[in-house]
Tab-separated table of C-alpha atoms in Angstrom:
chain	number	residue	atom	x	y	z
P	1325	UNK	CA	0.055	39.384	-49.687
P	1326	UNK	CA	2.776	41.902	-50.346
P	1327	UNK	CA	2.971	45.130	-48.905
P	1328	UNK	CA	3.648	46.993	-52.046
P	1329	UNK	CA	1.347	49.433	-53.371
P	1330	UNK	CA	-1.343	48.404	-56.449
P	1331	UNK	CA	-0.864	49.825	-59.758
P	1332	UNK	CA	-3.808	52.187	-61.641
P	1333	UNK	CA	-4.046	49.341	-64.097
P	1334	UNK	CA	-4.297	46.653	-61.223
P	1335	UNK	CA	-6.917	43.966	-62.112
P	1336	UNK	CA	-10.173	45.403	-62.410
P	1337	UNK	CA	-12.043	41.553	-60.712
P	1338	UNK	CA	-11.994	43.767	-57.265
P	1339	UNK	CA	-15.108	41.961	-56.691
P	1340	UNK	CA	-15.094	38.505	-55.347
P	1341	UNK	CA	-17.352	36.959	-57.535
P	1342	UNK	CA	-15.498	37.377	-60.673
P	1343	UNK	CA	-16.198	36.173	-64.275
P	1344	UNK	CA	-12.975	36.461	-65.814
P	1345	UNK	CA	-11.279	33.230	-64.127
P	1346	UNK	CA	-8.102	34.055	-65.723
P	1347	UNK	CA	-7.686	38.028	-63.878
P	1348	UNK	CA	-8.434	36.200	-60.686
P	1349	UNK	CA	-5.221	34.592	-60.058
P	1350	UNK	CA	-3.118	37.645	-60.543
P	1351	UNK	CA	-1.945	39.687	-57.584
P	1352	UNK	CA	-2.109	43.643	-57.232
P	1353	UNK	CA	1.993	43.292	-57.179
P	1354	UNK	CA	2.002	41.360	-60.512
P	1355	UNK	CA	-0.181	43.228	-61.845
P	1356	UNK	CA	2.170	45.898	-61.177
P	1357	UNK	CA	5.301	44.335	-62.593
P	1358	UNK	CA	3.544	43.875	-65.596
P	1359	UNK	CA	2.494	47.444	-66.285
P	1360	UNK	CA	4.502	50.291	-67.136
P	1361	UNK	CA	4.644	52.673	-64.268
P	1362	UNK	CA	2.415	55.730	-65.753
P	1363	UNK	CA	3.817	59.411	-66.272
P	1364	UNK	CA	1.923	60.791	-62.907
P	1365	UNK	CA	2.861	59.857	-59.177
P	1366	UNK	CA	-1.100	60.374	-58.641
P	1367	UNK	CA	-1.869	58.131	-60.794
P	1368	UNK	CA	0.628	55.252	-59.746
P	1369	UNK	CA	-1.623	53.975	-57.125
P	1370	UNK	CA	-4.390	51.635	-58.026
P	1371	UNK	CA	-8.694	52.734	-56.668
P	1372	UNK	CA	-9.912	51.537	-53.318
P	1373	UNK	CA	-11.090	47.931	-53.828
P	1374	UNK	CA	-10.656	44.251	-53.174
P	1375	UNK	CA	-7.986	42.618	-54.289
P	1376	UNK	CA	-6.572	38.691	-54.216
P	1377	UNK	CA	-4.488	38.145	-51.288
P	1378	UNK	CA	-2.042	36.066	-52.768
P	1379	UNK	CA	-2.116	34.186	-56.431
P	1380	UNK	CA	-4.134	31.351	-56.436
P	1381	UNK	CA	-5.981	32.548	-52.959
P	1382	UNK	CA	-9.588	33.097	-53.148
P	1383	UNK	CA	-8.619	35.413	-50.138
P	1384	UNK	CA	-9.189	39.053	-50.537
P	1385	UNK	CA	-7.610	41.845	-48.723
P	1386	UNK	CA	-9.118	45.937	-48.704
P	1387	UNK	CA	-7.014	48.500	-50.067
P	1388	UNK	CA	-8.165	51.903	-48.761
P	1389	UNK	CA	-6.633	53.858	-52.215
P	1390	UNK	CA	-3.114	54.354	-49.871
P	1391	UNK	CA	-2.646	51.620	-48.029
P	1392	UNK	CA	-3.189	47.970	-47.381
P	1393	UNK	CA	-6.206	47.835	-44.286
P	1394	UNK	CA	-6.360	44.578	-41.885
P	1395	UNK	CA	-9.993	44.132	-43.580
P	1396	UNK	CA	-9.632	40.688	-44.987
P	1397	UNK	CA	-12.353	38.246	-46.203
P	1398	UNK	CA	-13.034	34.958	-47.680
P	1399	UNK	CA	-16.223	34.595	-50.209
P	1400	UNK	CA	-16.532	30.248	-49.144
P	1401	UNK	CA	-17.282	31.999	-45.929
P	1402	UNK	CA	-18.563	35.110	-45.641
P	1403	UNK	CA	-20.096	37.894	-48.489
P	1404	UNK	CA	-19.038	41.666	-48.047
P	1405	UNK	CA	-22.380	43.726	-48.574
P	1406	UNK	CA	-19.785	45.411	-50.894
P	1407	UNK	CA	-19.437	42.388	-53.084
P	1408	UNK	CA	-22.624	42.119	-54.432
P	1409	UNK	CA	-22.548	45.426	-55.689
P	1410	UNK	CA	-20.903	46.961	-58.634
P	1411	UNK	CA	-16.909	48.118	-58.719
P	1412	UNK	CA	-17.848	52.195	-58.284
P	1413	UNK	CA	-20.739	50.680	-55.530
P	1414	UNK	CA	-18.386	48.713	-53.854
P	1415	UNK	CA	-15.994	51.526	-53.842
P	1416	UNK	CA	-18.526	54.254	-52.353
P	1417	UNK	CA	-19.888	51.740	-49.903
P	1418	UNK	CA	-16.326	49.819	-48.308
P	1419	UNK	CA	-14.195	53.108	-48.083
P	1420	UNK	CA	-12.119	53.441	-44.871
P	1421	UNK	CA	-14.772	55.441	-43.261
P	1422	UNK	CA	-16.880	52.488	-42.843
P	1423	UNK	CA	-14.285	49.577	-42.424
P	1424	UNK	CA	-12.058	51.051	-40.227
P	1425	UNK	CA	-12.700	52.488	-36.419
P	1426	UNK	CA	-13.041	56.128	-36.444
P	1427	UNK	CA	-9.714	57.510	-34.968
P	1428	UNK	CA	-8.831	61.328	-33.913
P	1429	UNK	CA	-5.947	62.531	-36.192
P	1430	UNK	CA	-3.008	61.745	-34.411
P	1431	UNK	CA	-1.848	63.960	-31.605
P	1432	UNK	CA	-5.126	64.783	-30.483
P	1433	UNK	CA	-5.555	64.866	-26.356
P	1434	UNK	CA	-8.876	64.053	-25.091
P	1435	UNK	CA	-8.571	65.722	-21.636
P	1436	UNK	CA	-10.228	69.383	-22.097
P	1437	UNK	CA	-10.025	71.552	-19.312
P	1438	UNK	CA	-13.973	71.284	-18.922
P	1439	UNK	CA	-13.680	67.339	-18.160
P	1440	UNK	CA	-11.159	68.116	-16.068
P	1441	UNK	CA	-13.244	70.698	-14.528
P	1442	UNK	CA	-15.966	68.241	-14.721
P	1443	UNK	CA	-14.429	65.287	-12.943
P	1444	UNK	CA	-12.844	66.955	-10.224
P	1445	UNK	CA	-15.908	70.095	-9.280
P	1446	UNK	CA	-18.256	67.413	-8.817
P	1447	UNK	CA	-17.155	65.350	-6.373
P	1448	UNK	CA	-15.614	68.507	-4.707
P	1449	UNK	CA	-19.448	70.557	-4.717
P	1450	UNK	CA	-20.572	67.094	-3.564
P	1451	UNK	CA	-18.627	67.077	-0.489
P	1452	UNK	CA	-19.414	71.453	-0.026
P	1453	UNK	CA	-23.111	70.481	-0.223
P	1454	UNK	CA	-22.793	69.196	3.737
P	1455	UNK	CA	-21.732	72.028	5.024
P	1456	UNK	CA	-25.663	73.741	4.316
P	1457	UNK	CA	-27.223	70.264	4.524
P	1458	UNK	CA	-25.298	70.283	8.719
P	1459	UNK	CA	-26.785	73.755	9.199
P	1460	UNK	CA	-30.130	72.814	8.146
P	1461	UNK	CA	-30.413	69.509	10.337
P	1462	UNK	CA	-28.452	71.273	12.968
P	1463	UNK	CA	-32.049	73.281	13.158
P	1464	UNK	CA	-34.295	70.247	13.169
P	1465	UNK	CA	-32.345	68.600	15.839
P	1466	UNK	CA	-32.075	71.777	17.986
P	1467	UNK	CA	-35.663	72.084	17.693
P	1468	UNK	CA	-38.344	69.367	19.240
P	1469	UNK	CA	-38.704	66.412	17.752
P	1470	UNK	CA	-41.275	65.470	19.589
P	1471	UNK	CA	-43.494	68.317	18.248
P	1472	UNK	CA	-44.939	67.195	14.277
P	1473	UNK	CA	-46.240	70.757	13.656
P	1474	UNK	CA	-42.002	72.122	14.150
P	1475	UNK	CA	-40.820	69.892	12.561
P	1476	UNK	CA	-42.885	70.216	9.347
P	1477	UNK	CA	-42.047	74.055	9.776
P	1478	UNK	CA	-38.016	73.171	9.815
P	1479	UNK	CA	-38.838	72.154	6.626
P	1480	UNK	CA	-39.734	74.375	4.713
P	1481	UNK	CA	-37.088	76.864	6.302
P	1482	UNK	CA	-34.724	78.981	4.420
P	1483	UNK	CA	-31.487	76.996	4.465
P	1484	UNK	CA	-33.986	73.625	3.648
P	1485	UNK	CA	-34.279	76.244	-0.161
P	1486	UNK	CA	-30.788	76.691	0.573
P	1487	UNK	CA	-29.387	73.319	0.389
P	1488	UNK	CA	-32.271	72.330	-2.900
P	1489	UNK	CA	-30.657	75.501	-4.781
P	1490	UNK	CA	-27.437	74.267	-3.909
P	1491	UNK	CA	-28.309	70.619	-5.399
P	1492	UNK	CA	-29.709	72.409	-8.867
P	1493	UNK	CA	-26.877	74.340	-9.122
P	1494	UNK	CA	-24.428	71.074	-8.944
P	1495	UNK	CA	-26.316	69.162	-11.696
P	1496	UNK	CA	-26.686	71.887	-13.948
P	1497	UNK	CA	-22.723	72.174	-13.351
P	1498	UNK	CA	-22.266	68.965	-14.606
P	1499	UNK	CA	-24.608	69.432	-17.723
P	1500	UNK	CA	-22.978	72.302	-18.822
P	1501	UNK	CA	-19.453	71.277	-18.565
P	1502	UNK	CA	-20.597	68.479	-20.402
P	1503	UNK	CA	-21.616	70.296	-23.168
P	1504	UNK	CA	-18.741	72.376	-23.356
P	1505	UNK	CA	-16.512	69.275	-22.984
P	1506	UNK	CA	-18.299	67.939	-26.386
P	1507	UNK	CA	-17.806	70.620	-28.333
P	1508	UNK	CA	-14.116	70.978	-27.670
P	1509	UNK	CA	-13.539	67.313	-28.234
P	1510	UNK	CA	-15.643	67.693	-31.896
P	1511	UNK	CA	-13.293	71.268	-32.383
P	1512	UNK	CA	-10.346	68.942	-32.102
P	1513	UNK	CA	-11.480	66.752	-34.822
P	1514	UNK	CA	-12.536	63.773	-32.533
P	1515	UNK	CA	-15.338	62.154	-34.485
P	1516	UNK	CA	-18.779	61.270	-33.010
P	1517	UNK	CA	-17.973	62.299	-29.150
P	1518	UNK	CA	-20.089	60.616	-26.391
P	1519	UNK	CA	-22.946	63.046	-26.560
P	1520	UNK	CA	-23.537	65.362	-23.632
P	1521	UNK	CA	-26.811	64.198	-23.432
P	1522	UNK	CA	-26.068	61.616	-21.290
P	1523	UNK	CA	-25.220	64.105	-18.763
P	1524	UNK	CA	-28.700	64.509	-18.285
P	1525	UNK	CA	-28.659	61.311	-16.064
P	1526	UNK	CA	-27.204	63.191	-13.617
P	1527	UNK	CA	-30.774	64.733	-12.700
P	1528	UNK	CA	-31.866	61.463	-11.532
P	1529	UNK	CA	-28.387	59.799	-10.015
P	1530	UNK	CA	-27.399	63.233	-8.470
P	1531	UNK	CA	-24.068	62.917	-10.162
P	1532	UNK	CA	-22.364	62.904	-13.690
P	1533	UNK	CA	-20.889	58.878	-13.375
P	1534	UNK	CA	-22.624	58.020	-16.862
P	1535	UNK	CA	-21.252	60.471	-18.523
P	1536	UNK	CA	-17.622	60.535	-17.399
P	1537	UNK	CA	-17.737	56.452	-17.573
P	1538	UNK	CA	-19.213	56.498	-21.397
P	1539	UNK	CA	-16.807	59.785	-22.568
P	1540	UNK	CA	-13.963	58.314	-21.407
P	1541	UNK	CA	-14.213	54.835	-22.907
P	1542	UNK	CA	-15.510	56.716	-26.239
P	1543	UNK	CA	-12.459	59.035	-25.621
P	1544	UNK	CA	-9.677	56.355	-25.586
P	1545	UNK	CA	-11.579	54.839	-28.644
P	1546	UNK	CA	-10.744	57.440	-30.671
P	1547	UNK	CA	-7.513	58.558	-29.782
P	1548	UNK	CA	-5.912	55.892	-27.733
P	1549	UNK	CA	-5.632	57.419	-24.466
P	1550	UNK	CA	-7.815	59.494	-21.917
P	1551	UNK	CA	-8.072	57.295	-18.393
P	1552	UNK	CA	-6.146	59.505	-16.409
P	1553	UNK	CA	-9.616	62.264	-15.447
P	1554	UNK	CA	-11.747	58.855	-14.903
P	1555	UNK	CA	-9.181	57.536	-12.174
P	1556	UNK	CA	-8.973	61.060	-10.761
P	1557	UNK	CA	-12.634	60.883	-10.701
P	1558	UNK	CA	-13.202	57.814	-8.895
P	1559	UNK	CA	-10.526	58.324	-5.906
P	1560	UNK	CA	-12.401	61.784	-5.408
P	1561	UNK	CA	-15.392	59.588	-5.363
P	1562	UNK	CA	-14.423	57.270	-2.909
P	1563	UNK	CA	-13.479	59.921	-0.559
P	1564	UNK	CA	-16.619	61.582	-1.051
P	1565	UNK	CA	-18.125	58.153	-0.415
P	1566	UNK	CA	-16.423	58.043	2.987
P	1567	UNK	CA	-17.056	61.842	4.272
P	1568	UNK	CA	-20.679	60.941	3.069
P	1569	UNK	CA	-20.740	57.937	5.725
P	1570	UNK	CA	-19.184	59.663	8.231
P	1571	UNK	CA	-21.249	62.555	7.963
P	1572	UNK	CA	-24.322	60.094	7.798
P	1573	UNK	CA	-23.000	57.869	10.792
P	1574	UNK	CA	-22.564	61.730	12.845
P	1575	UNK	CA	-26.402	62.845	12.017
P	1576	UNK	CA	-27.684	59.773	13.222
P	1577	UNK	CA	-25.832	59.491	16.479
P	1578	UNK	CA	-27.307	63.282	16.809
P	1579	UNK	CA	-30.455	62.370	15.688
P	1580	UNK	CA	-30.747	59.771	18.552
P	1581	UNK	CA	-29.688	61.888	21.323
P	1582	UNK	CA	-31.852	64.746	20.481
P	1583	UNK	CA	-34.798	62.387	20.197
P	1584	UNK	CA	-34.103	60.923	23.883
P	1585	UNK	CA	-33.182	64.758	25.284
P	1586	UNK	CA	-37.010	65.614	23.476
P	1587	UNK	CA	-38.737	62.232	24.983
P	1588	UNK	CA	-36.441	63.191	28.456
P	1589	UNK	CA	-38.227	66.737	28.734
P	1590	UNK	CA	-41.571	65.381	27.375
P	1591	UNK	CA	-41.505	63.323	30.377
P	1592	UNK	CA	-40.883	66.131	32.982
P	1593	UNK	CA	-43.817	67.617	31.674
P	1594	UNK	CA	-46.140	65.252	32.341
């Protein structure tokens, strides 16, 4: 294979299956060597097809109409959906679109400022969301736990509405950064964006993880770089994780002692 360009008149047996033995055996390159160079540039370069890797090979390489591709195939083993068709079929179906990964033109940055937004609000509303979820048990355990009827009526108190607002709010956050994320990625000219849609699992995880996971490995996909918001993400995560234990670990040791201080005084009554 040579890394010279095909001719226009380059053999027309683009197809593997050939019927003209003799045009099989010629390369692209020799075909070029043997024809005058025409009058137009644009016309010096030979149509997207299939061509013979080498003379001789029954090898067959995909030129994209610019450039040689690294789509290479051998009929003994394997049959292109493309080579059963006909030259302008084979042409329409095999062009780079379809053969190659889909790629962002080059210079294109995948980190918006709503991922950004995206991966490091979360966490952060995550870790807010105690501070009304500690008033609101603060009130149960102040109260008596020994009585069902005030407990039931902590409840359904206004910081319990409080804190449940507070937890919509947060996952519609994440939707609708989500969304705006996508459609600055697609305004950039990144083809076929993870879909915000799969934001929507946040509704039943209580936070965005699918979505930052799946955008950033779709991200680097298509233009070869992205990581750094999904490594932000998870060390905000993992101290989230840890204020989350502590804060758990704190509740229950208050939890406990309210419940014997509520048992302690039931007893005095009686």
């Amino acid at each position: 294979m040579t890394d010279d360009a095909p001719k226009a008149k380059a053999p027309a047996a683009r197809r593997p299956a050939a019927k003209k033995p003799a045009a099989a055996a010629v390369t692209p390159a020799e075909a070029a060597a043997a024809t005058p160079a025409p009058a137009s540039p644009a016309a010096a370069v030979a149509p997207a097809g299939w061509y013979p890797v080498s003379a001789g090979s029954a090898q067959q390489r995909w030129w994209d109409g610019t450039r040689w591709t690294d789509h290479v195939y051998d009929p003994a083993t394997a049959t292109p959906a493309a080579a059963a068709a006909t030259t302008t079929t084979a042409a329409a179906i095999a062009t780079p679109a379809t053969i190659e990964p889909l790629r962002a033109p080059a210079g294109v940055k995948p980190g918006t400022v709503w991922f950004w937004l995206l991966v490091v609000g979360a966490p952060v509303l995550q870790s807010l969301l105690l501070i009304p979820v500690a008033i609101y048990l603060n009130q149960i355990l102040g109260g008596n736990l020994t009585d069902a009827n005030a407990i039931v009526n902590d409840e359904f108190s206004p910081m319990f509405l409080v804190v449940t607002l507070a937890g919509w709010v947060i996952e519609a956050f994440c939707i609708v950064f989500a969304v705006l994320d996508w459609r600055e990625l697609r305004k950039h000219g990144v083809p076929n964006p993870f879909h915000w849609a799969w934001s929507f699992f946040v509704l039943a995880l209580g936070w965005p993880v699918v979505y930052v996971i799946g955008r950033t490995v779709v991200a680097k996909r298509r233009t070869g770089s992205g990581l750094a918001p999904l490594w932000v993400f998870i060390a905000l995560e993992v101290v989230a994780f840890i204020v989350d234990v502590v804060f758990v670990f704190y509740v229950f040791i208050q939890f406990l002692n309210a419940l014997n201080d509520g048992l302690a005084a039931a007893g005095n009554v009686f």
